[in-house]
Amino acid sequence: MGQSTTDSLLQPDEPPAVEVVNPEGKSAAFLLCDHASNRIPKALGTLGLSDAERADHIAWDPGAANMARRLSRLLDAPLVLSGYSRLVIDCNRPLDSTQLIATVSGGVTVPGNASVSPEDRAVRIDALHRPYHDTIADMLDARRKRPTLLLSIHSFTPELDDGPRPWPIAIAYGDDDRLARLLIPALRADGTVVGDNQPYSVAAWSDYSIPVHGERRGNPHVLVETRQDGIRTPEAAAAWADKLADAYRRIEAEALGLS
Ligand SMILES: [Zn+2]
């Protein structure tokens, strides 16, 4: 093996591209957090963005990692988190997506992405996108004989071009709505307003994790989107994780009959 391209992006003292929490978790639930971090590899500086821009939702899903970690503990479920900002490379985009390395995100131009060469693009894929998804694939391969219910944990901004968003939590899916049809009513049982494929849905051209690790493998799945103003603090994120775990537990037995 020659010099790995990974070495040229992440320095030895930087966190790895992927973090695995509770890999031996006994739950059928398997958790992902594609946009867990707003970290940028030192080699890429700030991507030309201000501190505020790098702290904003364009760089990551604020609150999602706290919620996912809590959920992992509550359910005894494995959790895989991406270690770097979606602005470096978006782990939930297919490799041919124009948004894989966004030059503009949420109306903000990303100077560090303005002229990414094919070689630099390959370095980012090899250093960040591929290890994240290879880790997930290896873990799912290893548990092929066990049922897997895939939950991909995201967060969304309270307001975007489409105006204010009334759902504190939302469940998204593509063609396979089996798990969504159970989880949405369970979340709504106490009167909570739950987005049903709003504000986002899942599609193979725009998404990667659910199509690849859920749809292609036949694992029932949902993408969970929690509104960021509801999970700003660890305590608030924990409260939503508790609620989601409770809903999950109520439907798990029925969901296991799906796979
Ligand atoms: Zn996200």
Coordinates of N, CA and C in Angstrom, one line a residue, residues 6 9-11 14-20 33-34 36-37 39 41 80-85 89 91 123-133 135:
T6 N -5.8 9.5 2.8 CA -6.3 9.9 4.1 C -5.3 10.7 4.9
L9 N -5.1 14.4 4.3 CA -6.2 15.3 4.7 C -6.2 15.4 6.2
L10 N -6.3 14.3 6.9 CA -6.3 14.3 8.4 C -5.0 14.1 9.0
Q11 N -4.6 15.0 9.8 CA -3.3 14.8 10.5 C -3.5 13.8 11.7
E14 N -5.7 14.5 14.7 CA -7.1 14.9 14.4 C -8.0 13.7 14.7
P15 N -9.3 14.0 15.1 CA -10.2 12.9 15.3 C -10.4 12.1 14.0
P16 N -10.8 10.9 14.1 CA -11.1 10.0 12.9 C -12.3 10.5 12.2
A17 N -12.4 10.0 11.0 CA -13.6 10.3 10.1 C -14.9 9.8 10.6
V18 N -14.8 8.8 11.4 CA -16.0 8.1 11.9 C -15.8 7.7 13.3
E19 N -16.9 7.8 14.1 CA -16.9 7.4 15.5 C -18.0 6.4 15.7
V20 N -17.7 5.3 16.3 CA -18.7 4.3 16.6 C -18.9 4.2 18.1
C33 N -25.6 9.1 12.3 CA -25.7 10.6 12.5 C -24.7 11.1 11.4
D34 N -25.2 11.4 10.2 CA -24.4 11.8 9.1 C -23.8 13.2 9.3
A36 N -23.1 15.0 12.2 CA -22.9 15.1 13.7 C -22.0 16.3 14.1
S37 N -21.1 16.6 13.2 CA -20.0 17.5 13.6 C -19.8 18.6 12.6
R39 N -16.7 20.0 12.5 CA -15.3 20.1 12.4 C -14.8 20.1 11.0
P41 N -11.2 19.6 8.7 CA -9.8 19.2 8.9 C -8.8 20.4 8.8
V80 N -23.3 5.2 14.7 CA -22.2 5.6 13.9 C -22.3 7.1 13.5
L81 N -21.3 7.9 13.9 CA -21.4 9.3 13.7 C -20.2 9.7 12.7
S82 N -20.5 10.6 11.8 CA -19.5 11.2 11.0 C -18.7 12.3 11.8
G83 N -17.4 12.3 11.6 CA -16.6 13.2 12.4 C -16.3 14.6 11.9
Y84 N -16.8 14.9 10.6 CA -16.4 16.1 10.0 C -17.7 16.8 9.4
S85 N -17.5 18.1 9.1 CA -18.6 18.9 8.6 C -19.1 18.5 7.2
I89 N -17.4 17.4 3.0 CA -18.0 16.5 2.1 C -19.3 16.0 2.8
C91 N -21.8 13.4 3.8 CA -21.9 12.0 3.9 C -23.3 11.5 3.6
V123 N -9.6 13.0 -2.6 CA -9.0 12.9 -1.2 C -10.1 13.0 -0.2
R124 N -11.0 13.9 -0.4 CA -12.1 14.1 0.6 C -13.0 12.9 0.7
I125 N -13.2 12.3 -0.5 CA -14.0 11.0 -0.5 C -13.3 9.9 0.3
D126 N -12.0 9.8 0.0 CA -11.3 8.7 0.6 C -11.0 8.9 2.1
A127 N -10.9 10.1 2.5 CA -10.6 10.4 3.9 C -11.9 10.4 4.8
L128 N -13.0 10.8 4.2 CA -14.2 11.0 5.1 C -15.4 10.3 4.7
H129 N -15.9 10.4 3.4 CA -17.1 9.7 3.0 C -17.0 8.2 3.0
R130 N -15.9 7.7 2.4 CA -15.8 6.3 2.3 C -15.6 5.6 3.6
P131 N -14.7 6.0 4.5 CA -14.6 5.3 5.8 C -15.9 5.3 6.6
Y132 N -16.6 6.4 6.5 CA -17.9 6.5 7.3 C -18.9 5.4 6.7
H133 N -19.0 5.3 5.5 CA -20.0 4.3 4.9 C -19.4 2.9 4.9
T135 N -17.6 1.7 7.3 CA -17.8 1.3 8.7 C -19.2 0.8 8.9

